[in-house]
C-alpha positions in Angstrom: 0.0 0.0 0.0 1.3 3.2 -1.1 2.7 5.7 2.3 0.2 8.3 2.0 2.9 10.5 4.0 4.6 10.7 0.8 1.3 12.8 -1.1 1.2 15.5 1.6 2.0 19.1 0.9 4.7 19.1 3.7 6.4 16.2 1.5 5.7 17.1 -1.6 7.2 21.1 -0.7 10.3 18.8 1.0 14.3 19.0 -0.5 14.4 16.0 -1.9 11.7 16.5 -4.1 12.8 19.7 -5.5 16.2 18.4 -5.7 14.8 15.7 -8.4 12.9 18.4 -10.0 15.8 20.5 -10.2 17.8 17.7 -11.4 15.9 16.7 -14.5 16.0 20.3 -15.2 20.1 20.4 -15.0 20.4 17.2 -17.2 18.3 18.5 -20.1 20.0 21.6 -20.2 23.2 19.3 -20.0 21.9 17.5 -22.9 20.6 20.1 -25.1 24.1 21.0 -26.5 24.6 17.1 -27.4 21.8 16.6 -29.3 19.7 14.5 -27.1 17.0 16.8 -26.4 16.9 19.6 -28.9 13.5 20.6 -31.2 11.9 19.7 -27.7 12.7 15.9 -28.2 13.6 13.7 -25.8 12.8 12.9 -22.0 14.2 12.7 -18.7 12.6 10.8 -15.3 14.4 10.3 -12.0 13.2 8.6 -8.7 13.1 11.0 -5.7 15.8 10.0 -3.7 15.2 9.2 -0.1 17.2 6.8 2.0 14.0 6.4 4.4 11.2 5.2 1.5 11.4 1.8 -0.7 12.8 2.5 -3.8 9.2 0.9 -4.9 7.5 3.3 -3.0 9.9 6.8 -4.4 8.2 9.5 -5.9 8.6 9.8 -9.5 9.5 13.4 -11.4 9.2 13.4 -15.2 10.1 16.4 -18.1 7.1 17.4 -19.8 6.7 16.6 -23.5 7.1 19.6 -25.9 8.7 22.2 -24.7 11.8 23.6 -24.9 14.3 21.1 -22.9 17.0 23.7 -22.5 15.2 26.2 -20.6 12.7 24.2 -18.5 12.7 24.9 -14.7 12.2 22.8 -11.6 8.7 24.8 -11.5 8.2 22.4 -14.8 8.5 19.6 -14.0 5.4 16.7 -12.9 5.8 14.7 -10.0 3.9 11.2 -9.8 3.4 8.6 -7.0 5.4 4.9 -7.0 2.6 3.7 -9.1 2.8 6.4 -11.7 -0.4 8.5 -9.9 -0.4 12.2 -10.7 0.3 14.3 -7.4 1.6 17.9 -9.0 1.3 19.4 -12.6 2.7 22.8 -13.1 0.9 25.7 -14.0 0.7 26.5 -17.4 2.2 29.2 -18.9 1.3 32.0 -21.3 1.5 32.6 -24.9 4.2 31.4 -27.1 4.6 28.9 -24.6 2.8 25.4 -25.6 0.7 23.8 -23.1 2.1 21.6 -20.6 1.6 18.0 -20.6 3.4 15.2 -19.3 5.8 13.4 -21.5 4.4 10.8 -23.8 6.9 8.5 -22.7 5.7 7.9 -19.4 4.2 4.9 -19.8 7.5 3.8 -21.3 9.1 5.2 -18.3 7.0 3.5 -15.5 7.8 -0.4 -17.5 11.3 0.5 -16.7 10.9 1.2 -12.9 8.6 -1.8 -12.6 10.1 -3.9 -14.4 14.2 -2.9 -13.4 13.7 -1.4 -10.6 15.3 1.7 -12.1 15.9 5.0 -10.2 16.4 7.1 -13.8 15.7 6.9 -17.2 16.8 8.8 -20.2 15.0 9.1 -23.4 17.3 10.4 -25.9 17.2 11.6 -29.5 20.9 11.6 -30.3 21.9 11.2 -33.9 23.6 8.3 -33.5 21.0 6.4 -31.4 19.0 6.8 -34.6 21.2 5.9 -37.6 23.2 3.2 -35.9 19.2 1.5 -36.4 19.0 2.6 -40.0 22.6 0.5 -41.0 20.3 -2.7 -40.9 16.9 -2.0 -41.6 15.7 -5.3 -40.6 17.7 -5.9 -37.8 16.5 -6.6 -34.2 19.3 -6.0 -32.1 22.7 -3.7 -31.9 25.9 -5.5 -31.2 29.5 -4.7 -30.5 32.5 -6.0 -28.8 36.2 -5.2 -27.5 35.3 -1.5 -27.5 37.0 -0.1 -24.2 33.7 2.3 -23.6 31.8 -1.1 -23.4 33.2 -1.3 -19.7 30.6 1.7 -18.9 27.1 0.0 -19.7 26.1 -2.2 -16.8 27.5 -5.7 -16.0 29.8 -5.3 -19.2 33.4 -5.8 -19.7 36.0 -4.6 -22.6 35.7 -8.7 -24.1 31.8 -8.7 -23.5 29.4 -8.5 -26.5 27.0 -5.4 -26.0 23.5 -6.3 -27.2 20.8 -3.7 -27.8 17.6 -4.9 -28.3 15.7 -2.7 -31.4 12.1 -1.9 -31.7 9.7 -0.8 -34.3 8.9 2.9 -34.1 5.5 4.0 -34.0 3.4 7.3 -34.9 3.0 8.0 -30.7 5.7 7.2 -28.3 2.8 5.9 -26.0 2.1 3.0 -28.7 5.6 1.7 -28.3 4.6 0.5 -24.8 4.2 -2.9 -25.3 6.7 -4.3 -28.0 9.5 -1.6 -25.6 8.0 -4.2 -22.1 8.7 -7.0 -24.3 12.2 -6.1 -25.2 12.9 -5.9 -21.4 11.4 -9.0 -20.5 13.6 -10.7 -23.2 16.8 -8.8 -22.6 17.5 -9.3 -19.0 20.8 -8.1 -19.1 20.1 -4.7 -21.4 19.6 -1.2 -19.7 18.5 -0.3 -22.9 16.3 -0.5 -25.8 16.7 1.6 -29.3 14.1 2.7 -31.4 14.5 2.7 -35.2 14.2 5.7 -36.4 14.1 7.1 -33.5 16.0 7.5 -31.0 17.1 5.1 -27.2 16.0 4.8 -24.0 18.9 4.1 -21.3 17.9 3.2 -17.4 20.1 2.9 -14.7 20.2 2.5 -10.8 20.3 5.7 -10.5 20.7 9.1 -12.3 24.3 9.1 -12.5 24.2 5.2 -13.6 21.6 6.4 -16.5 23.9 9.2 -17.4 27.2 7.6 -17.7 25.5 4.5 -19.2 23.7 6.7 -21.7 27.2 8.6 -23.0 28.9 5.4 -23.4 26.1 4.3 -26.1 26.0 7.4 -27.6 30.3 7.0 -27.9 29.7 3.1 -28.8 26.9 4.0 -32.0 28.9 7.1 -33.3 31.9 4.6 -33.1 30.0 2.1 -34.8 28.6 4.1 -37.6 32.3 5.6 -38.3 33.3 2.0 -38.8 30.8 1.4 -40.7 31.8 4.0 -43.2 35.5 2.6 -43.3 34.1 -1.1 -44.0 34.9 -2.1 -40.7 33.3 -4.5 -38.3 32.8 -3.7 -34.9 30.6 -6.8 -34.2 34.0 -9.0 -34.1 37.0 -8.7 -31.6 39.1 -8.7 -34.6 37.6 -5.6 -36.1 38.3 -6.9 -39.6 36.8 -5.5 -42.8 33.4 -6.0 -43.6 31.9 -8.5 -46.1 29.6 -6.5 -47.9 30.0 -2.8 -46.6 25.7 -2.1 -49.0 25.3 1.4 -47.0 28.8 2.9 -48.8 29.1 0.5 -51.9 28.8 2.4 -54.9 26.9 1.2 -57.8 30.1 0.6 -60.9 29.4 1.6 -63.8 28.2 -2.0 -65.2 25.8 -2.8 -62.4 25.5 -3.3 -58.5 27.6 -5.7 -56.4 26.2 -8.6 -54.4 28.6 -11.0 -52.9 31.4 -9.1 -54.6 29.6 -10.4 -58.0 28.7 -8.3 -60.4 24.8 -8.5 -61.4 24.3 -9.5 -65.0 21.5 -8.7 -67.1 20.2 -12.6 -67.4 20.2 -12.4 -63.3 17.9 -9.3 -63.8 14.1 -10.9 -62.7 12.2 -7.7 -62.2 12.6 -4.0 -63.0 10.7 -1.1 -60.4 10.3 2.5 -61.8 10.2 5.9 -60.0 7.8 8.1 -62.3 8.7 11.3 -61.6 11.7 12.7 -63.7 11.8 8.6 -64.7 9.1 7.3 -66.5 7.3 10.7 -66.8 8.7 15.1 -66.7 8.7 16.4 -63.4 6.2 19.0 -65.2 3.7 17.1 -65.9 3.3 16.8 -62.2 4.0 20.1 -60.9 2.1 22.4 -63.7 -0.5 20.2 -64.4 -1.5 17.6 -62.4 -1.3 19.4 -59.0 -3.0 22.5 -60.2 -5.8 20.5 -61.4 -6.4 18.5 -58.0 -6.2 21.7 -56.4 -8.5 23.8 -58.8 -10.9 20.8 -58.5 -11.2 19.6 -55.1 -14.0 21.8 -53.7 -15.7 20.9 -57.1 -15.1 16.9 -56.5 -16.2 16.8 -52.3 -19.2 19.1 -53.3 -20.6 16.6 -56.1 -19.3 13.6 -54.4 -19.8 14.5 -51.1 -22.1 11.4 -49.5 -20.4 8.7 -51.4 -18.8 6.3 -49.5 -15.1 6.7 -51.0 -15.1 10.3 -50.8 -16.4 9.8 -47.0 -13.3 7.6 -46.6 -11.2 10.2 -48.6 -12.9 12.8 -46.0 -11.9 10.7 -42.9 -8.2 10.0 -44.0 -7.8 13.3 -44.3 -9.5 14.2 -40.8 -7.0 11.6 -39.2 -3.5 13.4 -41.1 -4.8 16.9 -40.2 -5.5 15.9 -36.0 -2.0 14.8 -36.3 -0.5 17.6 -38.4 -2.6 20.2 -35.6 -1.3 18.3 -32.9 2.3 18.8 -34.5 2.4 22.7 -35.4 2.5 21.8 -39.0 2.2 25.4 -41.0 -1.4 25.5 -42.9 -3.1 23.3 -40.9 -6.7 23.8 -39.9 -8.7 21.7 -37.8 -11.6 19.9 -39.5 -15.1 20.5 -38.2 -17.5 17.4 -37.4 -19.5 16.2 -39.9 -22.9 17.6 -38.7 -21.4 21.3 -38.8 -22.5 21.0 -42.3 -20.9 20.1 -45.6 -19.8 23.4 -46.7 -17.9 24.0 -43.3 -16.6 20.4 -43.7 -15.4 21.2 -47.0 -14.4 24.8 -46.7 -11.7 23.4 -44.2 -10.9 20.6 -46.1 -10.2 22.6 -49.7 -8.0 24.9 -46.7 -5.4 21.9 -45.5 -5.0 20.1 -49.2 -4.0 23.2 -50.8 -1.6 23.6 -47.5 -0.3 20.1 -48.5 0.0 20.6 -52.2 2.0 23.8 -51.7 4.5 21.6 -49.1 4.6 18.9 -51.8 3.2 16.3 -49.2 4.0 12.6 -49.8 1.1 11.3 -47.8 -1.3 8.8 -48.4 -4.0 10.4 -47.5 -3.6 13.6 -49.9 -2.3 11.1 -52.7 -5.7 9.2 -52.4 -7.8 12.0 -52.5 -5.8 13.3 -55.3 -5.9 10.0 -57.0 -9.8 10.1 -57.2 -9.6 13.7 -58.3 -7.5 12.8 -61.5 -9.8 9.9 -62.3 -12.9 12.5 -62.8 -10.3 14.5 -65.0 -8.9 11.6 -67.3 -12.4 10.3 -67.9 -13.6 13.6 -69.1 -10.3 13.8 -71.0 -9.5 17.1 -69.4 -6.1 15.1 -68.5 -3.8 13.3 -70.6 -0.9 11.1 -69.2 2.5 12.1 -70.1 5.5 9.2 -70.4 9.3 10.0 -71.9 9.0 9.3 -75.6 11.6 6.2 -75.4 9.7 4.7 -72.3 6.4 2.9 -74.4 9.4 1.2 -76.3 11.5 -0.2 -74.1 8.4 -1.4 -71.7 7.4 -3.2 -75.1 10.4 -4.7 -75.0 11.1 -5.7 -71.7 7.9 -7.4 -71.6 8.0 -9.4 -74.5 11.6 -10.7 -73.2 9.5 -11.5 -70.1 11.1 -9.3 -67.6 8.4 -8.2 -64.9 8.2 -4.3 -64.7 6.3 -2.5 -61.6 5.5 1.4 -60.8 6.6 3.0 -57.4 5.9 6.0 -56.9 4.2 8.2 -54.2 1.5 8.6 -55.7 -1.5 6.3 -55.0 -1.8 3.2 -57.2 -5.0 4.1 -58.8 -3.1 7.5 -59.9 -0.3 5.5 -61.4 -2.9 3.1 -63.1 -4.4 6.0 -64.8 -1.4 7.8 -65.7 0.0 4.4 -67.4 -3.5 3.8 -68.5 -4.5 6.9 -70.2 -1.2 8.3 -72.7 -0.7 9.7 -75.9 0.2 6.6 -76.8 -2.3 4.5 -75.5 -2.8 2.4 -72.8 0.9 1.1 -71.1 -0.6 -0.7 -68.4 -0.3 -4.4 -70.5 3.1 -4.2 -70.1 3.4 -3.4 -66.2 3.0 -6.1 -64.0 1.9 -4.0 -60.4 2.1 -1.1 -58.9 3.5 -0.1 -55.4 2.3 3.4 -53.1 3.5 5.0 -50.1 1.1 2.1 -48.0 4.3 0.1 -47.8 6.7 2.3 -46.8 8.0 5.8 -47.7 10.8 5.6 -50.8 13.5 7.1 -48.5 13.9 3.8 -45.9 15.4 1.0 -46.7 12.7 -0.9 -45.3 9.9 0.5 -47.9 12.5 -1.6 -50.5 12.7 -4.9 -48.5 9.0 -4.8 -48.6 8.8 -4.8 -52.3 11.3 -7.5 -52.7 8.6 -9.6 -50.7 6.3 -9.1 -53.1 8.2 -10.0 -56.3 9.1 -13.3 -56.0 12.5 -13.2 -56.3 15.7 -15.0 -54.5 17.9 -12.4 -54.2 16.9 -8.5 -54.0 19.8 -8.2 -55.9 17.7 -9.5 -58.7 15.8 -6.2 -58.8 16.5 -2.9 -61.2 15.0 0.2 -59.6 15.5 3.3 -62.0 14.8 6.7 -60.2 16.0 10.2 -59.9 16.2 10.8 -56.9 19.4 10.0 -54.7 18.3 9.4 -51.6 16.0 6.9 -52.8 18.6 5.0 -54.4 21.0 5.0 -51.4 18.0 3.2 -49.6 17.3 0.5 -52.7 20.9 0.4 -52.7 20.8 -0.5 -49.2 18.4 -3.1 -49.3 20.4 -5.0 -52.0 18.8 -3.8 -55.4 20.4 -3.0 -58.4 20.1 1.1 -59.0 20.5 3.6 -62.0 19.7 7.3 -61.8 17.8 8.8 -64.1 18.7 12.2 -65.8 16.2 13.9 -67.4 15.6 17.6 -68.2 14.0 19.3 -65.1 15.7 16.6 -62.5 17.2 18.2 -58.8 21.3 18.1 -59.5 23.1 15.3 -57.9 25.9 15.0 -55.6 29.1 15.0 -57.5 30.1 11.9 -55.4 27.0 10.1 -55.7 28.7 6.9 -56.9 25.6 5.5 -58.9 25.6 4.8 -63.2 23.3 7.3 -64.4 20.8 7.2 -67.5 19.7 9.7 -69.8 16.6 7.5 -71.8 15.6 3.7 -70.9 17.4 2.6 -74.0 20.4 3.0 -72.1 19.5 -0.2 -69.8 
């Protein structure tokens, strides 16, 4: 049973207490400078020490989510019972200032004091905490050894093999809850669990445990990623060169490596297209297709307003913008209920897609909605799709040498199905074989690309071809083992001079 001395004024006004508060306070600004808790990222939590209450029983102070780390106050902070109970909030304060709330990570926080008895935890969103995850996109766990900084993390020595269990992120940090409780359940011996993506939480006996424990992974995956960029192992004692180094291979000039083979074209199974700036001008999508969903959409909810796919359109859209609010994203505007009448519905509506347009969104939820907007305008023939002229060739070609050929792009499926379906020279769409959205992944991770590979069928990704423009999307298909080119056509972003990959300038070229 919980002391009920310990939720009296007298004890809650007591040192100790506002030493914790203080405390979490001095950390953050401590950690603001090292990138831990900056753009109001990041948490801190420590017990209230007191030699005379059960660690069990020890008041609990916690950062609120949001704000500013570097210039919180001890006035700031929220103090909680043993069993995670409220007991003080501080008061709010006035405009700029965001509203106070307790950090989302609290229920994250409360798994490690039940479950480790931990008298600190420190949710960090260091740099390296989050690439060290992206190295390995389907990894599940960090590992190093014979790394003298290894001697810092809890029950660790220099010839000990660090293991850091790694999670799945999630769109709230509250949802990572239960696969973060299961990590710690099946890694007795980690005081720690990274996030892809993301970031790490460390936890420690006590504050200054947390905090040294916390620098030493932060010095470990900054080591680690340097290594990884010299083609070094630093999963091994020996530290010897890496096997297959994907993250900082570049493509030669005749294909990609796998195994320190080089692909041939008879390996080549299936080929995935990028449209923009690939398949299709970049202008075709800026100066004409985006002005028309935007010059139509009022038109398209207004006459379509009480079918079901625009009410699904409607509610997607609802769902992004409650988030986008929630986030501070410019031009958003929240979206009335349903029974405030269409035309407020829509007003507001017309108000956050042209807010999206503008940022050149890649969201599903726009995408769709645009995707059903372009269908009205290709079957009144207001639009006509727009390909390269060597592309209808060479996907004649390549399917009648039987090579598979799919579409990814971020725009929806249905928008790429009409594109392909609806050109100047008729309809493409016999010779694609499937076409591939944002709903598996978004065309910057690694992980999006592993996905596909899933889908096509194939026994090595290495078997894949994915043409695009855009670099960073080939680092990550490049990553996940595929075969890249870059595409240069007239109206393509510039490259990096060092980018490493064979480019193209027309589809005959593969």
């Amino acid at each position: 049973m919980a002391n009920p001395m310990l939720s009296s004024q007298e004890y809650l006004n007591s040192a100790p207490v506002k030493e914790a508060c203080s405390l979490v306070a001095e950390l953050c600004r401590l950690f603001y400078p090292q990138g831990w808790v900056t753009g109001t990222g990041g948490s801190i939590t420590v017990k209230v020490h007191d030699d005379s209450i059960p660690k069990s029983d020890q008041l609990i102070v916690m950062s609120p989510s949001g704000v500013q780390k570097e210039r919180m106050e001890p006035e700031d902070m929220y103090v909680l019972s043993g069993e995670g109970d409220m007991l003080i909030e501080p008061s709010q304060k006035p405009y700029p200032h965001k509203p106070l709330k307790c950090t989302d990570c609290g229920p994250l926080f409360m798994k490690a004091y039940k479950m480790r008895g931990a008298g600190a935890v420190i949710h960090s969103h260091g740099m390296e905490s989050c690439i060290v995850t992206m190295m390995n996109p389907s990894a599940k766990e960090f590992k190093m050894t014979h790394m003298e900084m290894i001697k810092g993390i809890k029950g660790h020595g220099y010839r000990d093999e660090l293991v850091v269990p790694i999670i799945e992120n999630q769109p709230q940090e509250s949802q990572l809850t239960d696969s973060f409780a299961e990590a710690i359940e099946a890694y007795p011996k980690a005081t720690a669990v990274l996030v892809r993506n993301h970031g790490i939480f460390v936890w420690g006996d006590t504050w200054i445990s947390a905090k040294t424990q916390a620098e030493c992974y932060h010095y470990l995956f900054d080591a680690a990623i340097r290594l990884y960029q010299l083609g070094i192992d630093w999963t091994t004692p020996e530290h010897g060169p890496l096997s297959v180094p994907r993250a900082i291979q570049q493509t030669p000039a005749t294909g990609g490596l796998e195994n320190n083979n080089y692909v041939t074209e008879s390996s080549r199974k299936c080929i995935v297209l990028d449209i923009e700036g690939t398949t299709t001008p970049i202008s075709f999508v800026t100066d004409i297709l985006f002005p028309y969903a935007r010059d139509n959409v009022r038109k398209h909810l207004l006459s379509t307003f009480d079918k079901e796919e625009t009410k699904a359109d409607i509610e997607l859209i609802r769902v992004q913008v409650e988030e986008d609010c929630k986030n501070g994203v410019a031009g958003a505007v929240p979206i009335p209920a349903e029974n405030s009448g269409r035309d407020c519905v829509v007003d507001a509506i017309v108000t956050n897609v042209e807010a999206m347009i503008k940022a050149d969104r890649k969201i599903t939820s726009l995408k769709q909605l645009q995707g059903h907007i372009w269908r009205t305008g290709f079957e009144s023939k207001e639009l006509q799709g727009i390909v390269f002229e060597d592309v209808p060739g060479v996907l004649k070609k390549w399917h009648s040498e039987g090579k598979k050929v799919y579409i990814y792009s971020s725009g929806s499926r249905e928008a790429q199905r009409l594109l392909f379906g609806n050109t100047s020279y008729g309809d493409l769409r016999k010779y694609l074989c499937g076409f591939f959205d944002t709903t598996v992944g978004n065309k910057k991770e690694t992980r999006s690309y592993l996905e596909i590979a899933q889908s096509l069928g194939v026994d090595s990704e290495s078997q894949i071809l994915f043409v695009t423009d855009v670099y960073q999307e080939a680092v990550a298909a490049n990553a996940a083992g595929y075969e890249v080119l870059i595409s240069i056509r007239p109206g393509n972003a510039p490259l990096p001079s060092d980018h490493g990959f064979r480019t193209i300038a027309s589809f005959v070229e593969i």
